[in-house]
């Protein structure tokens, strides 16, 4: 059995883990489940997680993806960690606004602003 | 598992030649979505329209598979669609017993914001001109009408 190909690009900067998505469309629930597992593993392995999720190059996402983000957020909060979202295009920002999830997540226009916001 | 129940056609229903039966197969589902979007673009509908359709489609199909068909591997959904200069409509029928769309909790309430599920119907209604459920609730019709300013 071959290992599943990662759906994420991950890098570290100043104790902050920066995650980007390989896929432009985050719609397939199997892929979303994999994304949730991969990010969950990053959070689990870090005693004080500081995570920045960049949506650069993401064109579409579904409510299942939003659900995965909520689960990640809950897990990070339980460890007193920090989560930021960045680089979300205007159409997807509207999805966050319609669902009022822009009140749940700390969303920044770009990666630079998001990085500066970590305590 | 019983096939989707037959229903009488209504005016404005997509022609029977546009009815397809899809399994719970991502490839089939994406292919039909791309077909419909290509037709929308060919009729001059905007990228905003296709974004809206793709999102509502994903939510409706996901609900049909998970809630209607309970993720059964042999489950199928019946899809009919129609695209013209006025817009796009799609009708999706699952094999479930239906549900009451008025009984779905509001996911935008503060106490529900951290619930990871329950936003599909909200998004369908936000992005489509109309969302109609046919009793007993296992058929949903998504209708996107071209805005007057873009005609």
CSV table of N, CA, C and O in Angstrom, one decimal, chain A residues 25 27-29 59-64 66-68 70-71 73-74 77 91-92 94-95 98-101 103-104, chain B residues 26 30 34 47-48 50-51 54-55 58-59 62 66 107-110 113-117 119-120 122-123 126-127:
chain,number,residue,atom,x,y,z
A,25,UNK,N,-9.4,23.2,-4.8
A,25,UNK,CA,-10.8,23.0,-4.3
A,25,UNK,C,-10.7,22.1,-3.1
A,25,UNK,O,-10.3,20.9,-3.2
A,27,UNK,N,-13.1,20.4,-1.4
A,27,UNK,CA,-14.5,19.9,-1.5
A,27,UNK,C,-14.7,18.5,-1.2
A,27,UNK,O,-15.7,18.1,-0.6
A,28,UNK,N,-13.8,17.7,-1.6
A,28,UNK,CA,-13.8,16.2,-1.5
A,28,UNK,C,-13.7,15.8,0.0
A,28,UNK,O,-12.7,16.1,0.6
A,29,UNK,N,-14.7,15.1,0.5
A,29,UNK,CA,-14.7,14.9,1.9
A,29,UNK,C,-13.6,13.9,2.3
A,29,UNK,O,-13.1,14.0,3.5
A,59,UNK,N,-9.6,28.1,-4.2
A,59,UNK,CA,-10.8,28.7,-4.9
A,59,UNK,C,-12.1,28.3,-4.4
A,59,UNK,O,-13.1,29.1,-4.5
A,60,UNK,N,-12.2,27.1,-3.8
A,60,UNK,CA,-13.5,26.7,-3.3
A,60,UNK,C,-13.3,25.8,-2.1
A,60,UNK,O,-12.4,25.1,-2.0
A,61,UNK,N,-14.3,26.0,-1.1
A,61,UNK,CA,-14.3,25.1,0.0
A,61,UNK,C,-15.7,24.8,0.4
A,61,UNK,O,-16.6,25.6,0.1
A,62,UNK,N,-16.0,23.7,1.0
A,62,UNK,CA,-17.3,23.3,1.4
A,62,UNK,C,-17.5,23.4,2.9
A,62,UNK,O,-16.6,23.7,3.6
A,63,UNK,N,-18.8,23.2,3.3
A,63,UNK,CA,-19.0,23.2,4.8
A,63,UNK,C,-18.3,22.2,5.5
A,63,UNK,O,-18.0,22.3,6.7
A,64,UNK,N,-18.0,21.1,4.8
A,64,UNK,CA,-17.2,20.0,5.5
A,64,UNK,C,-15.8,20.5,5.8
A,64,UNK,O,-15.2,20.2,6.9
A,66,UNK,N,-15.1,23.7,6.4
A,66,UNK,CA,-15.3,24.6,7.6
A,66,UNK,C,-15.4,23.8,8.9
A,66,UNK,O,-14.9,24.2,9.9
A,67,UNK,N,-16.1,22.7,8.8
A,67,UNK,CA,-16.2,21.8,10.0
A,67,UNK,C,-14.8,21.3,10.4
A,67,UNK,O,-14.5,21.2,11.6
A,68,UNK,N,-14.0,20.9,9.5
A,68,UNK,CA,-12.6,20.5,9.8
A,68,UNK,C,-11.8,21.6,10.5
A,68,UNK,O,-11.1,21.4,11.5
A,70,UNK,N,-13.1,24.1,12.2
A,70,UNK,CA,-13.7,24.2,13.6
A,70,UNK,C,-13.1,23.2,14.5
A,70,UNK,O,-12.7,23.5,15.7
A,71,UNK,N,-13.0,22.0,14.1
A,71,UNK,CA,-12.4,20.9,14.9
A,71,UNK,C,-11.0,21.2,15.3
A,71,UNK,O,-10.5,21.1,16.4
A,73,UNK,N,-9.6,24.2,15.3
A,73,UNK,CA,-9.6,25.3,16.2
A,73,UNK,C,-9.9,24.9,17.7
A,73,UNK,O,-9.3,25.4,18.6
A,74,UNK,N,-10.8,24.0,17.8
A,74,UNK,CA,-11.2,23.5,19.2
A,74,UNK,C,-10.0,22.8,19.8
A,74,UNK,O,-9.7,23.0,21.0
A,77,UNK,N,-7.4,25.4,20.8
A,77,UNK,CA,-7.8,26.1,22.0
A,77,UNK,C,-7.6,25.2,23.3
A,77,UNK,O,-7.2,25.8,24.3
A,91,UNK,N,-14.5,35.7,-2.3
A,91,UNK,CA,-15.6,34.8,-2.4
A,91,UNK,C,-15.7,33.9,-1.2
A,91,UNK,O,-16.8,33.6,-0.6
A,92,UNK,N,-14.6,33.4,-0.7
A,92,UNK,CA,-14.5,32.5,0.4
A,92,UNK,C,-14.7,33.3,1.7
A,92,UNK,O,-15.3,32.8,2.7
A,94,UNK,N,-16.7,35.6,2.0
A,94,UNK,CA,-18.1,35.8,2.1
A,94,UNK,C,-18.7,34.5,2.7
A,94,UNK,O,-19.7,34.6,3.5
A,95,UNK,N,-18.2,33.4,2.4
A,95,UNK,CA,-18.7,32.1,3.1
A,95,UNK,C,-18.5,32.2,4.6
A,95,UNK,O,-19.4,31.8,5.3
A,98,UNK,N,-21.1,34.7,5.9
A,98,UNK,CA,-22.5,34.1,5.9
A,98,UNK,C,-22.7,33.1,7.1
A,98,UNK,O,-23.8,33.1,7.7
A,99,UNK,N,-21.7,32.3,7.3
A,99,UNK,CA,-21.8,31.4,8.4
A,99,UNK,C,-21.4,31.9,9.8
A,99,UNK,O,-21.5,31.3,10.8
A,100,UNK,N,-21.0,33.2,9.8
A,100,UNK,CA,-20.6,33.9,11.0
A,100,UNK,C,-19.3,33.3,11.6
A,100,UNK,O,-19.0,33.6,12.7
A,101,UNK,N,-18.6,32.5,10.8
A,101,UNK,CA,-17.4,31.9,11.3
A,101,UNK,C,-16.3,32.9,11.3
A,101,UNK,O,-15.2,32.7,11.8
A,103,UNK,N,-16.4,35.3,13.1
A,103,UNK,CA,-16.4,35.7,14.5
A,103,UNK,C,-15.6,34.6,15.3
A,103,UNK,O,-15.2,34.9,16.4
A,104,UNK,N,-15.5,33.4,14.8
A,104,UNK,CA,-14.9,32.4,15.5
A,104,UNK,C,-13.4,32.4,15.2
A,104,UNK,O,-12.6,32.1,16.1
B,26,UNK,N,-16.9,10.1,-6.4
B,26,UNK,CA,-16.5,11.5,-6.5
B,26,UNK,C,-16.2,11.8,-7.9
B,26,UNK,O,-16.5,13.0,-8.3
B,30,UNK,N,-18.1,15.0,-9.6
B,30,UNK,CA,-17.4,16.1,-10.1
B,30,UNK,C,-17.6,16.3,-11.6
B,30,UNK,O,-17.7,17.5,-12.1
B,34,UNK,N,-18.9,19.7,-13.3
B,34,UNK,CA,-18.2,20.5,-14.4
B,34,UNK,C,-19.0,20.6,-15.6
B,34,UNK,O,-18.9,21.6,-16.3
B,47,UNK,N,-18.8,34.1,-13.3
B,47,UNK,CA,-18.0,33.3,-12.4
B,47,UNK,C,-18.6,33.3,-11.0
B,47,UNK,O,-18.5,32.3,-10.3
B,48,UNK,N,-19.2,34.4,-10.7
B,48,UNK,CA,-19.9,34.5,-9.4
B,48,UNK,C,-21.0,33.4,-9.4
B,48,UNK,O,-21.2,32.7,-8.4
B,50,UNK,N,-21.2,30.6,-11.1
B,50,UNK,CA,-20.6,29.2,-11.1
B,50,UNK,C,-20.0,28.9,-9.7
B,50,UNK,O,-20.1,27.8,-9.2
B,51,UNK,N,-19.5,29.9,-9.0
B,51,UNK,CA,-19.0,29.7,-7.7
B,51,UNK,C,-20.2,29.3,-6.8
B,51,UNK,O,-20.1,28.4,-6.0
B,54,UNK,N,-21.5,25.8,-7.7
B,54,UNK,CA,-20.6,24.7,-7.2
B,54,UNK,C,-20.7,24.5,-5.7
B,54,UNK,O,-20.8,23.3,-5.2
B,55,UNK,N,-20.8,25.6,-4.9
B,55,UNK,CA,-20.9,25.4,-3.5
B,55,UNK,C,-22.3,24.8,-3.1
B,55,UNK,O,-22.3,23.8,-2.3
B,58,UNK,N,-22.3,21.0,-4.1
B,58,UNK,CA,-21.5,20.2,-3.1
B,58,UNK,C,-22.3,20.0,-1.9
B,58,UNK,O,-22.3,18.8,-1.3
B,59,UNK,N,-23.0,21.0,-1.3
B,59,UNK,CA,-23.7,20.8,-0.1
B,59,UNK,C,-24.9,19.9,-0.3
B,59,UNK,O,-25.2,19.1,0.5
B,62,UNK,N,-23.7,16.3,-0.9
B,62,UNK,CA,-23.2,15.8,0.4
B,62,UNK,C,-24.4,15.4,1.3
B,62,UNK,O,-24.4,14.3,1.9
B,66,UNK,N,-24.9,11.6,2.6
B,66,UNK,CA,-24.7,11.3,4.0
B,66,UNK,C,-26.0,11.2,4.8
B,66,UNK,O,-26.2,10.2,5.5
B,107,UNK,N,-27.2,27.4,12.4
B,107,UNK,CA,-25.8,27.2,12.8
B,107,UNK,C,-25.1,28.6,13.1
B,107,UNK,O,-23.9,28.6,13.5
B,108,UNK,N,-25.8,29.7,12.8
B,108,UNK,CA,-25.1,31.0,13.0
B,108,UNK,C,-25.3,31.5,14.4
B,108,UNK,O,-24.8,32.5,14.8
B,109,UNK,N,-26.2,30.8,15.2
B,109,UNK,CA,-26.3,31.2,16.6
B,109,UNK,C,-25.0,31.0,17.4
B,109,UNK,O,-24.3,30.1,17.1
B,110,UNK,N,-24.8,31.9,18.3
B,110,UNK,CA,-23.5,31.8,19.1
B,110,UNK,C,-23.3,30.4,19.6
B,110,UNK,O,-22.1,29.9,19.6
B,113,UNK,N,-21.9,28.0,16.9
B,113,UNK,CA,-20.8,28.3,16.0
B,113,UNK,C,-19.7,27.3,16.0
B,113,UNK,O,-19.0,27.1,15.0
B,114,UNK,N,-19.5,26.6,17.2
B,114,UNK,CA,-18.4,25.7,17.3
B,114,UNK,C,-18.8,24.3,16.9
B,114,UNK,O,-18.1,23.3,17.1
B,115,UNK,N,-20.0,24.1,16.4
B,115,UNK,CA,-20.5,22.8,16.0
B,115,UNK,C,-19.9,22.6,14.6
B,115,UNK,O,-20.1,23.5,13.7
B,116,UNK,N,-19.2,21.5,14.3
B,116,UNK,CA,-18.6,21.3,13.0
B,116,UNK,C,-19.5,21.0,11.9
B,116,UNK,O,-19.1,20.9,10.7
B,117,UNK,N,-20.8,20.7,12.1
B,117,UNK,CA,-21.7,20.3,11.1
B,117,UNK,C,-22.9,21.3,11.0
B,117,UNK,O,-23.1,22.1,11.9
B,119,UNK,N,-24.2,23.3,8.3
B,119,UNK,CA,-24.2,24.5,7.6
B,119,UNK,C,-24.6,24.4,6.1
B,119,UNK,O,-24.6,25.4,5.4
B,120,UNK,N,-24.8,23.2,5.7
B,120,UNK,CA,-25.1,22.9,4.3
B,120,UNK,C,-26.3,23.6,3.8
B,120,UNK,O,-26.3,24.3,2.7
B,122,UNK,N,-27.9,26.2,5.1
B,122,UNK,CA,-27.6,27.6,5.2
B,122,UNK,C,-26.9,28.1,3.9
B,122,UNK,O,-27.3,29.1,3.3
B,123,UNK,N,-25.9,27.4,3.5
B,123,UNK,CA,-25.1,27.9,2.3
B,123,UNK,C,-25.9,27.7,1.0
B,123,UNK,O,-25.9,28.5,0.2
B,126,UNK,N,-28.2,30.6,0.9
B,126,UNK,CA,-27.5,31.9,0.7
B,126,UNK,C,-27.1,32.1,-0.7
B,126,UNK,O,-27.1,33.2,-1.2
B,127,UNK,N,-26.8,31.0,-1.4
B,127,UNK,CA,-26.2,31.2,-2.7
B,127,UNK,C,-27.1,30.9,-3.9
B,127,UNK,O,-26.8,31.3,-5.0
